[in-house]
Coordinates of C-alpha atoms in Angstrom, one line a residue:
M351 CA -33.1 -21.4 38.3
A352 CA -32.3 -22.4 41.8
A353 CA -28.9 -22.2 43.4
H354 CA -29.2 -24.6 46.2
I355 CA -28.9 -28.4 46.6
R356 CA -31.9 -30.5 47.0
R357 CA -32.5 -33.6 49.1
R358 CA -34.5 -36.7 48.2
L359 CA -37.8 -36.6 50.0
R360 CA -38.5 -39.5 52.3
K361 CA -42.0 -40.4 51.3
G362 CA -44.5 -43.0 52.4
A363 CA -46.7 -45.0 50.1
T364 CA -49.6 -42.6 50.7
T365 CA -47.6 -39.5 49.7
T366 CA -46.3 -41.3 46.6
A367 CA -49.7 -42.4 45.5
V368 CA -51.1 -38.9 45.9
A369 CA -48.3 -37.3 44.0
A370 CA -48.5 -39.9 41.2
A371 CA -52.3 -39.4 40.9
A372 CA -51.8 -35.6 40.7
V373 CA -49.3 -35.9 37.9
A374 CA -51.4 -38.4 36.0
A375 CA -54.4 -36.0 36.2
L376 CA -52.2 -33.1 35.1
A377 CA -50.9 -35.1 32.1
A378 CA -54.4 -36.2 31.1
S379 CA -56.0 -32.8 31.3
Q380 CA -53.0 -30.7 30.2
A381 CA -54.3 -28.1 32.7
P382 CA -51.8 -25.6 34.2
A383 CA -49.7 -27.3 36.9
A384 CA -50.7 -26.5 40.5
T385 CA -48.2 -25.4 43.1
L386 CA -47.0 -28.4 45.1
A387 CA -47.7 -28.7 48.8
D388 CA -44.7 -28.7 51.1
G389 CA -43.0 -32.0 51.2
S390 CA -44.6 -33.4 48.1
A391 CA -43.1 -34.2 44.7
G392 CA -44.1 -34.9 41.3
S393 CA -45.9 -31.9 39.7
G394 CA -44.7 -30.2 36.6
D395 CA -42.9 -27.5 38.5
P396 CA -41.0 -28.7 41.6
K397 CA -37.6 -27.3 42.1
A398 CA -36.1 -27.8 45.5
A399 CA -35.0 -31.3 46.4
G400 CA -31.9 -33.0 45.1
E401 CA -29.9 -36.1 44.2
D402 CA -26.4 -37.0 45.2
T403 CA -26.4 -34.2 47.7
A404 CA -26.8 -33.6 51.4
S405 CA -29.7 -31.7 53.1
G406 CA -29.2 -28.0 53.6
E407 CA -26.3 -27.6 51.2
T408 CA -26.6 -25.3 48.3
D409 CA -23.4 -26.1 46.3
G410 CA -24.2 -23.3 43.8
A411 CA -26.6 -25.4 41.7
A412 CA -28.8 -23.2 39.6
T413 CA -32.0 -25.2 40.3
G414 CA -31.2 -26.1 43.9
N415 CA -31.0 -29.7 42.7
S416 CA -34.7 -29.9 42.9
P417 CA -37.1 -32.4 41.2
Y418 CA -37.3 -32.5 37.4
Y419 CA -39.2 -34.5 34.8
T420 CA -37.4 -37.7 33.9
D421 CA -39.5 -38.6 30.8
L422 CA -37.1 -39.5 27.9
P423 CA -37.6 -38.7 24.3
P424 CA -39.0 -41.4 21.9
L425 CA -36.4 -43.5 20.1
V426 CA -37.3 -42.0 16.7
T427 CA -36.1 -39.1 14.7
P428 CA -38.4 -36.1 15.0
D429 CA -40.6 -35.8 11.9
R430 CA -39.2 -32.9 9.9
P431 CA -41.3 -31.2 7.2
G432 CA -40.9 -33.1 4.0
S433 CA -39.5 -36.2 5.6
S434 CA -41.3 -39.6 6.0
S435 CA -44.6 -39.4 7.7
G436 CA -44.7 -42.9 9.2
L437 CA -43.2 -41.9 12.5
P438 CA -45.1 -42.6 15.8
A439 CA -47.4 -39.9 17.0
A440 CA -45.4 -39.6 20.2
G441 CA -42.3 -38.7 18.2
S442 CA -44.0 -36.0 16.2
A443 CA -45.7 -34.5 19.3
E444 CA -42.5 -34.6 21.4
A445 CA -40.6 -32.8 18.7
G446 CA -43.0 -29.9 18.8
I447 CA -42.1 -26.8 20.8
P448 CA -44.7 -24.1 21.5
A449 CA -44.1 -21.1 19.3
S450 CA -43.4 -18.5 22.0
V451 CA -41.1 -20.8 23.9
L452 CA -39.2 -21.8 20.8
A453 CA -38.8 -18.1 19.9
A454 CA -37.5 -17.3 23.4
Y455 CA -34.8 -20.0 23.1
K456 CA -33.7 -18.9 19.7
Q457 CA -33.6 -15.2 20.8
A458 CA -31.5 -16.1 23.8
E459 CA -29.0 -18.0 21.5
Q460 CA -28.7 -14.9 19.3
T461 CA -28.3 -12.5 22.2
V462 CA -25.6 -14.6 23.8
A463 CA -23.9 -15.0 20.5
T464 CA -23.5 -11.2 20.4
T465 CA -22.2 -10.7 23.9
D466 CA -20.3 -13.9 24.4
P467 CA -19.7 -15.6 21.0
S468 CA -17.0 -17.9 22.3
C469 CA -19.6 -19.6 24.5
R470 CA -21.4 -21.0 21.4
L471 CA -24.7 -21.5 23.2
P472 CA -27.1 -23.8 21.2
W473 CA -30.8 -23.1 21.7
Q474 CA -31.5 -26.8 21.7
L475 CA -29.7 -27.0 25.1
L476 CA -32.1 -24.4 26.5
A477 CA -35.0 -26.4 25.0
A478 CA -33.7 -29.6 26.7
I479 CA -33.5 -27.9 30.1
G480 CA -36.8 -26.2 29.6
K481 CA -38.3 -29.6 28.8
V482 CA -37.2 -31.3 32.0
E483 CA -37.7 -28.3 34.2
S484 CA -41.3 -27.3 33.3
G485 CA -42.4 -29.2 30.2
Q486 CA -41.7 -26.2 28.0
A487 CA -43.6 -23.8 30.3
R488 CA -46.4 -26.3 30.8
G489 CA -46.9 -26.9 27.1
G490 CA -46.5 -23.2 26.2
R491 CA -49.2 -21.8 28.4
V492 CA -48.0 -18.2 28.1
D493 CA -49.6 -14.9 27.2
A494 CA -48.7 -12.7 24.2
N495 CA -45.6 -11.3 26.1
G496 CA -44.3 -14.8 27.0
T497 CA -45.4 -14.7 30.6
T498 CA -46.9 -17.9 32.0
T499 CA -50.6 -17.6 32.5
S500 CA -50.1 -18.7 36.2
P501 CA -46.9 -18.9 38.2
I502 CA -44.9 -22.1 38.1
L503 CA -43.7 -22.7 41.6
G504 CA -41.7 -25.4 43.2
P505 CA -42.2 -26.7 46.8
A506 CA -41.1 -24.7 49.8
L507 CA -37.4 -25.3 50.5
N508 CA -38.1 -25.8 54.2
G509 CA -35.6 -28.6 54.9
Q510 CA -38.4 -31.2 55.0
G511 CA -37.1 -33.5 52.3
F512 CA -35.5 -30.6 50.5
A513 CA -32.7 -28.1 51.1
L514 CA -33.4 -25.5 53.8
I515 CA -33.4 -22.1 52.1
K516 CA -34.9 -19.3 54.1
D517 CA -36.7 -16.5 52.3
T518 CA -34.4 -14.1 50.3
D519 CA -37.0 -12.0 48.4
G520 CA -39.7 -11.3 50.9
G521 CA -42.0 -13.4 48.8
A522 CA -41.7 -11.0 45.9
Y523 CA -41.2 -13.8 43.3
D524 CA -42.5 -17.0 44.9
G525 CA -45.2 -15.6 47.3
D526 CA -43.5 -17.3 50.3
A527 CA -42.0 -15.0 52.9
V528 CA -40.7 -17.9 55.0
H529 CA -38.8 -20.1 52.6
D530 CA -37.7 -19.8 49.0
R531 CA -39.3 -21.7 46.1
A532 CA -38.1 -22.2 42.6
V533 CA -40.0 -20.0 40.1
G534 CA -40.9 -20.0 36.4
P535 CA -40.4 -22.1 33.4
M536 CA -36.6 -22.4 33.9
Q537 CA -37.0 -22.8 37.7
F538 CA -34.9 -20.1 39.3
I539 CA -34.9 -19.6 43.1
P540 CA -35.1 -15.9 44.0
S541 CA -31.5 -15.6 45.3
T542 CA -30.2 -16.9 41.9
W543 CA -32.6 -14.7 39.9
A544 CA -31.3 -11.7 41.8
S545 CA -27.9 -12.3 40.3
W546 CA -28.8 -13.6 36.8
G547 CA -32.3 -12.2 36.0
Q548 CA -32.7 -10.6 32.6
D549 CA -35.2 -8.4 30.8
A550 CA -35.1 -10.0 27.4
N551 CA -38.6 -8.9 26.1
G552 CA -37.9 -5.2 26.8
D553 CA -40.8 -4.6 29.2
G554 CA -38.6 -3.0 31.9
R555 CA -39.0 -6.0 34.2
K556 CA -36.9 -9.0 35.0
D557 CA -39.6 -11.6 35.4
P558 CA -38.6 -15.3 36.1
N559 CA -42.1 -16.3 35.0
N560 CA -41.5 -14.8 31.5
I561 CA -40.0 -17.4 29.1
F562 CA -38.0 -14.7 27.2
D563 CA -36.4 -13.4 30.4
A564 CA -35.9 -16.9 31.9
A565 CA -34.4 -18.4 28.7
L566 CA -31.8 -15.6 28.4
A567 CA -30.9 -15.9 32.1
A568 CA -30.5 -19.6 31.7
G569 CA -28.3 -19.1 28.7
R570 CA -26.0 -16.6 30.4
Y571 CA -25.8 -18.9 33.5
L572 CA -24.8 -21.9 31.3
C573 CA -22.0 -19.8 29.7
A574 CA -20.5 -18.6 33.0
N575 CA -16.9 -19.2 33.9
D576 CA -15.7 -18.9 30.2
R577 CA -17.4 -22.1 29.1
D578 CA -17.4 -23.2 25.5
L579 CA -20.6 -25.2 25.1
A580 CA -19.4 -26.7 21.8
L581 CA -17.0 -28.7 23.9
A582 CA -18.6 -31.8 25.5
A583 CA -16.8 -31.3 28.8
D584 CA -17.9 -27.7 29.2
L585 CA -21.5 -28.5 28.2
D586 CA -21.6 -31.3 30.8
Q587 CA -20.2 -29.0 33.5
A588 CA -22.8 -26.3 32.6
V589 CA -25.7 -28.8 32.9
L590 CA -24.3 -30.1 36.2
S591 CA -24.1 -26.5 37.5
Y592 CA -27.8 -26.3 36.8
N593 CA -28.6 -29.5 38.8
R594 CA -25.8 -31.6 40.4
S595 CA -27.1 -35.0 39.4
T596 CA -25.7 -37.4 36.8
E597 CA -29.2 -38.6 36.1
Y598 CA -30.2 -35.0 35.4
L599 CA -27.3 -34.7 33.0
R600 CA -28.2 -37.9 31.2
T601 CA -31.9 -36.8 30.9
V602 CA -30.9 -33.3 29.6
R603 CA -28.4 -34.8 27.2
S604 CA -31.0 -37.2 25.7
W605 CA -33.4 -34.3 25.0
Y606 CA -30.6 -32.1 23.7
S607 CA -29.6 -34.8 21.1
Y608 CA -33.3 -35.4 20.3
Y609 CA -33.9 -31.7 19.5
Q610 CA -30.7 -31.4 17.5
R611 CA -32.1 -34.0 15.1
G612 CA -35.1 -31.8 14.4
T613 CA -38.0 -29.9 15.9
H614 CA -41.1 -28.0 14.7
E615 CA -43.2 -25.2 16.0
I616 CA -46.6 -25.8 17.4
P617 CA -49.2 -23.3 18.7
D618 CA -48.8 -22.1 22.3
G619 CA -50.7 -24.1 24.9
T620 CA -50.6 -27.4 22.8
G621 CA -47.3 -28.8 24.0
T622 CA -47.0 -32.3 25.3
L623 CA -46.7 -32.4 29.1
P624 CA -44.3 -34.7 30.8
S625 CA -45.5 -37.1 33.5
T626 CA -42.7 -38.7 35.3
P627 CA -41.0 -36.6 38.0
S628 CA -37.7 -37.4 39.7
T629 CA -37.7 -38.8 43.2
P630 CA -36.2 -36.5 45.8
T631 CA -33.6 -37.8 48.3
P632 CA -34.9 -38.5 51.9
S633 CA -33.7 -36.1 54.5
P634 CA -31.6 -37.7 57.3
R635 CA -33.2 -37.7 60.7
P636 CA -31.3 -36.5 63.8
G637 CA -29.9 -39.3 65.8
T638 CA -30.2 -42.0 63.1
G639 CA -26.5 -41.8 62.2
S640 CA -27.4 -41.1 58.5
G641 CA -26.6 -37.4 58.5
P642 CA -23.6 -35.9 56.8
S643 CA -21.7 -35.6 60.1
A644 CA -22.4 -39.2 61.2
T645 CA -19.9 -42.0 60.7
P646 CA -21.6 -44.9 59.0
S647 CA -21.2 -48.4 60.5
P648 CA -19.2 -50.8 58.4
K649 CA -21.5 -53.1 56.4
P650 CA -21.0 -56.8 57.1
S651 CA -19.7 -58.9 54.3
P652 CA -22.2 -61.6 53.3
S653 CA -19.3 -64.0 52.4
K654 CA -17.6 -63.8 55.8
P655 CA -19.0 -65.3 59.0
G656 CA -19.2 -62.9 61.9
G657 CA -20.0 -59.9 59.8
K658 CA -16.5 -58.6 59.6
P659 CA -16.0 -55.8 57.2
S660 CA -14.3 -56.5 53.9
P661 CA -10.6 -55.6 53.6
D662 CA -9.6 -52.2 52.2
P663 CA -8.2 -52.9 48.7
T664 CA -6.2 -49.7 48.9
K665 CA -4.1 -51.2 51.7
P666 CA -1.6 -54.1 51.3
G667 CA -3.4 -57.3 51.2
G668 CA -6.8 -55.7 50.9
G669 CA -9.3 -57.1 48.5
G670 CA -12.8 -56.0 49.4
S671 CA -15.1 -53.3 48.2
T672 CA -13.9 -49.7 48.2
S673 CA -15.4 -46.6 49.6
P674 CA -16.9 -44.4 46.8
T675 CA -14.5 -41.6 45.7
P676 CA -16.0 -38.2 46.5
K677 CA -16.9 -36.1 43.5
P678 CA -15.0 -32.9 43.2
P679 CA -17.3 -29.9 43.6
T680 CA -18.3 -28.0 40.5
P681 CA -17.3 -24.3 40.7
T682 CA -20.0 -21.9 41.5
P683 CA -20.5 -19.6 38.5
T684 CA -19.2 -16.1 38.9
P685 CA -22.1 -13.6 39.0
P686 CA -22.7 -12.1 35.6
S687 CA -21.8 -8.6 36.7
E688 CA -18.3 -9.9 37.3
T689 CA -18.1 -12.3 34.4
F690 CA -16.3 -11.2 31.2
G691 CA -18.8 -11.2 28.4
S692 CA -17.4 -9.6 25.3
L693 CA -14.8 -7.2 23.8
E694 CA -16.0 -4.8 21.2
N695 CA -14.7 -1.9 19.1
A696 CA -15.4 1.4 21.0
G697 CA -15.5 3.5 17.9
T698 CA -12.0 3.2 16.4
G699 CA -11.9 4.6 12.9
P700 CA -9.6 3.9 10.0
L701 CA -5.9 3.6 11.0
R702 CA -3.8 5.4 8.3
A703 CA -0.8 7.6 8.6
T704 CA 2.1 8.8 6.5
A705 CA 5.5 7.3 7.2
G706 CA 7.2 9.0 10.1
Q707 CA 4.0 10.7 11.3
A708 CA 1.7 10.1 14.2
F709 CA -1.6 8.4 13.7
D710 CA -4.6 10.7 14.3
E711 CA -6.8 7.7 15.3
R712 CA -6.2 5.7 18.5
V713 CA -7.3 2.1 19.0
S714 CA -10.1 1.9 21.6
V715 CA -12.1 -1.1 22.9
R716 CA -14.9 -1.7 25.4
A717 CA -15.3 -4.7 27.7
R718 CA -18.7 -5.9 28.7
N719 CA -19.9 -8.3 31.3
A720 CA -22.2 -11.3 30.7
L721 CA -25.2 -9.0 31.1
G722 CA -23.9 -6.6 28.4
A723 CA -23.0 -3.8 30.8
P724 CA -19.6 -2.1 30.8
L725 CA -16.9 -4.0 32.8
A726 CA -14.3 -1.9 34.5
K727 CA -10.7 -2.7 35.6
V728 CA -10.2 -5.3 32.9
P729 CA -6.5 -5.4 31.6
V730 CA -6.4 -5.1 27.8
T731 CA -3.1 -5.8 26.0
F732 CA -2.5 -4.0 22.7
T733 CA 0.2 -5.4 20.3
V734 CA 1.6 -4.1 17.1
T735 CA 2.5 -6.7 14.5
G736 CA 4.2 -5.9 11.2
D737 CA 7.4 -4.7 9.6
T738 CA 6.6 -1.0 9.0
G739 CA 8.5 0.1 12.1
T740 CA 5.3 1.5 13.7
L741 CA 5.3 1.6 17.5
F742 CA 3.2 3.0 20.3
A743 CA 4.3 6.2 21.8
G744 CA 7.4 5.6 23.9
G745 CA 8.8 3.1 21.4
R746 CA 6.9 0.0 22.6
K747 CA 5.3 -2.7 20.5
T748 CA 3.1 -4.0 23.4
V749 CA 1.2 -2.0 26.0
T750 CA -1.5 -3.0 28.6
V751 CA -4.3 -0.6 29.6
R752 CA -7.1 -1.3 32.1
T753 CA -10.7 -0.4 31.2
G754 CA -12.3 2.5 33.0
A755 CA -15.7 2.9 34.6
D756 CA -17.4 2.9 31.1
G757 CA -15.6 -0.3 30.2
S758 CA -13.4 1.3 27.6
A759 CA -9.6 1.2 27.2
T760 CA -7.7 3.3 24.7
A761 CA -4.2 2.4 23.5
P762 CA -1.4 5.1 23.3
K763 CA -0.9 7.0 20.1
L764 CA 0.8 5.1 17.2
Q765 CA 3.9 6.5 15.6
A766 CA 4.3 5.3 12.0
G767 CA 7.6 3.9 10.9
E768 CA 9.5 4.8 7.8
K769 CA 8.4 1.8 5.7
A770 CA 5.1 2.0 3.8
G771 CA 2.8 -1.0 4.1
E772 CA 0.2 -2.7 6.3
F773 CA 0.3 -3.9 9.9
T774 CA -2.2 -5.0 12.6
V775 CA -3.0 -3.9 16.1
T776 CA -4.4 -6.7 18.3
A777 CA -6.4 -6.2 21.5
V778 CA -6.7 -9.1 23.9
A779 CA -8.6 -9.3 27.2
G780 CA -9.8 -12.0 29.5
T781 CA -8.4 -15.3 30.8
G782 CA -9.4 -18.8 30.0
R783 CA -10.9 -18.1 26.6
P784 CA -9.5 -14.5 25.9
R785 CA -11.5 -12.2 23.7
T786 CA -9.5 -10.8 20.7
L787 CA -10.1 -7.9 18.4
T788 CA -7.7 -7.2 15.4
Y789 CA -7.5 -3.8 13.6
A790 CA -5.9 -3.4 10.2
A791 CA -3.6 -0.3 9.8
T792 CA -1.7 1.2 6.9
V793 CA 1.4 3.3 6.7
T794 CA 1.6 5.3 3.4
A795 CA 4.8 6.7 1.9
R796 CA 5.6 10.3 2.7
Q797 CA 3.8 12.6 0.2
A798 CA 4.3 15.9 -1.6
D799 CA 1.7 18.0 -3.3
T800 CA 4.2 20.2 -5.2
I801 CA 7.6 19.6 -6.8
A802 CA 9.6 22.2 -8.8
R803 CA 13.1 23.1 -10.0
T804 CA 15.1 25.4 -7.7
D805 CA 16.3 27.4 -10.8
E806 CA 15.3 28.1 -14.4
K807 CA 18.6 27.6 -16.1
A808 CA 18.5 25.9 -19.5
L809 CA 19.9 22.4 -19.6
V810 CA 21.9 21.7 -22.7
A811 CA 24.5 19.1 -23.6
A812 CA 26.5 18.2 -26.8
P813 CA 26.0 14.7 -28.3
G814 CA 28.0 12.2 -26.4
E815 CA 28.7 14.6 -23.5
K816 CA 27.1 15.1 -20.1
F817 CA 25.0 18.0 -19.0
A818 CA 27.2 20.4 -17.2
D819 CA 24.5 21.8 -14.9
A820 CA 22.9 19.6 -12.2
V821 CA 19.2 19.4 -11.8
T822 CA 17.9 20.2 -8.3
V823 CA 14.2 20.1 -7.3
E824 CA 12.3 20.9 -4.1
A825 CA 9.2 19.0 -2.9
T826 CA 6.6 20.5 -0.5
Y827 CA 3.5 19.2 1.3
K828 CA 0.9 21.8 2.4
D829 CA 3.5 24.5 1.8
A830 CA 6.1 22.8 4.1
A831 CA 9.2 21.1 3.0
A832 CA 8.4 17.4 2.3
A833 CA 11.3 15.4 3.7
G834 CA 11.9 11.8 2.8
V835 CA 9.5 11.8 -0.2
A836 CA 10.1 9.1 -2.8
V837 CA 10.7 10.6 -6.3
T838 CA 10.7 8.8 -9.6
A839 CA 12.6 10.3 -12.6
T840 CA 11.8 9.1 -16.1
M841 CA 12.8 10.2 -19.6
V842 CA 9.6 10.5 -21.5
K843 CA 8.3 11.5 -25.0
D844 CA 5.2 13.4 -23.8
P845 CA 4.5 15.7 -20.8
L846 CA 2.1 13.3 -19.2
G847 CA 4.7 10.5 -19.2
V848 CA 2.6 8.1 -21.1
I849 CA 5.4 7.0 -23.4
D850 CA 8.9 6.4 -22.1
N851 CA 11.8 7.5 -24.2
D852 CA 14.4 5.0 -25.4
K853 CA 16.9 7.4 -26.7
G854 CA 18.4 10.8 -25.9
P855 CA 19.5 11.8 -22.3
Y856 CA 20.1 9.0 -19.8
F857 CA 21.4 8.3 -16.3
K858 CA 23.9 5.6 -15.4
D859 CA 23.3 2.7 -13.0
A860 CA 25.8 1.4 -10.5
D861 CA 27.5 -0.6 -13.3
G862 CA 27.8 2.5 -15.6
K863 CA 25.1 1.3 -17.9
P864 CA 22.5 3.7 -19.4
V865 CA 19.1 3.8 -17.7
R866 CA 16.3 6.2 -18.3
T867 CA 14.2 5.6 -15.2
L868 CA 15.3 6.0 -11.5
T869 CA 13.1 4.9 -8.6
T870 CA 15.4 5.1 -5.7
L871 CA 15.4 8.9 -5.2
T872 CA 14.3 10.6 -2.0
T873 CA 14.2 14.2 -0.9
D874 CA 16.5 15.3 1.9
A875 CA 15.6 16.9 5.3
D876 CA 14.9 20.2 3.5
G877 CA 12.7 18.5 0.9
Q878 CA 15.3 19.0 -1.9
L879 CA 16.7 16.4 -4.3
R880 CA 19.8 16.8 -6.5
L881 CA 19.6 14.4 -9.4
P882 CA 22.5 12.2 -10.5
E883 CA 24.5 13.3 -13.6
I884 CA 22.7 13.2 -16.9
F885 CA 24.4 12.1 -20.1
A886 CA 23.5 12.7 -23.8
D887 CA 23.8 10.1 -26.5
D888 CA 24.5 10.9 -30.2
N889 CA 20.9 11.9 -30.9
E890 CA 20.3 15.6 -31.1
G891 CA 16.9 17.1 -30.2
T892 CA 14.7 18.3 -27.3
Y893 CA 13.8 15.7 -24.7
L894 CA 11.6 15.6 -21.5
L895 CA 12.5 14.5 -18.0
R896 CA 9.4 13.9 -15.8
L897 CA 9.7 13.7 -12.0
T898 CA 6.8 12.4 -9.9
T899 CA 6.3 12.0 -6.1
E900 CA 4.1 10.0 -3.7
G901 CA 1.0 12.2 -3.5
G902 CA 0.8 12.9 -7.2
A903 CA 3.0 16.0 -7.6
S904 CA 5.0 16.2 -10.8
V905 CA 7.2 18.4 -12.8
V906 CA 8.5 18.1 -16.4
I907 CA 12.0 19.4 -17.3
K908 CA 13.3 20.1 -20.8
L909 CA 16.7 18.7 -21.9
T910 CA 18.4 19.8 -25.1
V911 CA 21.0 17.8 -26.9
E912 CA 22.7 19.8 -29.7
A913 CA 26.2 20.2 -31.2
P914 CA 28.0 23.5 -30.3
E915 CA 28.0 26.1 -33.1
E916 CA 31.2 26.4 -35.2
T917 CA 33.1 29.8 -35.0
A918 CA 34.2 31.4 -38.4
P919 CA 37.8 32.9 -38.7
E920 CA 38.0 36.7 -38.3
E921 CA 38.6 38.8 -41.6
P922 CA 41.9 40.8 -41.6
A923 CA 41.8 44.6 -41.4
P924 CA 42.8 46.7 -44.5
G925 CA 46.5 46.5 -45.2
E926 CA 46.8 43.4 -43.1
T927 CA 47.3 39.9 -44.2
N928 CA 46.4 36.6 -42.7
A929 CA 49.9 35.2 -43.7
P930 CA 51.9 34.1 -40.7
E931 CA 54.6 36.4 -39.6
P932 CA 58.2 35.2 -40.7
T933 CA 60.1 33.4 -38.1
E934 CA 63.6 34.7 -37.4
T935 CA 66.3 32.1 -38.3
P936 CA 69.2 32.1 -35.9
A937 CA 72.6 33.0 -37.4
A938 CA 74.9 30.1 -38.2
T939 CA 77.5 29.3 -35.6
K940 CA 81.0 30.1 -36.8
P941 CA 83.5 27.4 -36.7

């Protein structure tokens, strides 16, 4: 791509005829396009003059606003396999894309979808730009690695009908050590390639003449500045950043729509070559008053004698033609090394912790730029969402951490709340279209791996009475007191607690009604639990009370309901009787 504005070339009839003849010959022979001579236009690979721009300006356009093919697609739907076969031959041929070129576009789409999914780059847009820039790498004339069989070079950007761009690469890419030229199937100028070049085919080189490298570079350039290419406005802005011409936009848009309706793969080297180049803008000549700094003379009004200028309609009483409104400049894309590309998990494992405990795992993310390299100094905001009471260290629900040199940012430790359940940690970075990662986390109830009575005293009660001795148990986890552990107490018929008991001992609820299961019990700070009072009904027998904890620990306690034994009267000793002793009667009171 080229990053400088082109000028329309002032051509005479002779130059036009020569250029047209060269293009016609190229189209007829389908031979590789030749490098254009300076100041000419019309081959399959020009890339230096521009529309709607002034000479010598660059304006950040990827192609330098240089010439492009203006051929439009046929007004038919491309013939898809299995569809009607009565379409014009031109339609079928134009819908074909050389195999290596098509593979490069689709690979670029997949790569960008990984590093910048919010851009939503469609490969058909790359195909549309590749069509107008180089006729799909001159009909797919590439070798097995995707490199063009001969370089595709635009004219020298020497200011003679084009922008003036002095050499920036010592001729390394374009073979010109004086002026820059656009290079390759996607027509990058060297200075732009220096910032956006890619190695997409893994050969260790960033080669603008390689269709895989060039397609990925074009894709990343189009996605710059947080664009979402699924939005029409962003897509238009991306295309205009490639070449600042409304005609260019309309041409690319027409091919984009055409390719969206259907394409098919054809062998490399058999693609249809376009034949109609755009016309570059003439360069203003010094002293003619047509340069960007000159003040144009007012045009006479044909309807007014004397050639007086038409009134300005923006002023009171005005009614003539208006001056064109200047177009706002399109922002120059930020270099990919500074452009936010993606936010990814930097190895965060499962987030689980027991209530009240610290999480062993910490949330970590990594930011990458548009090239996939780590991006430093990016603020990442981590937020806890949920009702478990979990917070970051220091009691905060939201913290912001900047990425380091390796692009990673790690949130502070999480401290689990007292309520068991699930919550989320969200990491957000970037502006415009922020990248977001969400992590699921779980707080489990406090656990115990052992629970036992603190004494071995038998628990006995008479029918209809309550058990005189309280039941106290202690829970531990890894041999340490397990505080705050939930305990369930249930009257059961079997040691495994498979069958609940509906008679025998019971607890009382808040209303004093019998219940045989309690689920609101919790161990204290020492891991101990004293059970509420236990009552016996009128059924005698031996019963079981089963206590279970979070973590699977359990203990079964025996409860006995039996009437107290009756005590027999003592036998009198020999000579003694069991008759009651006589009671002395008080003497009568004398009158």
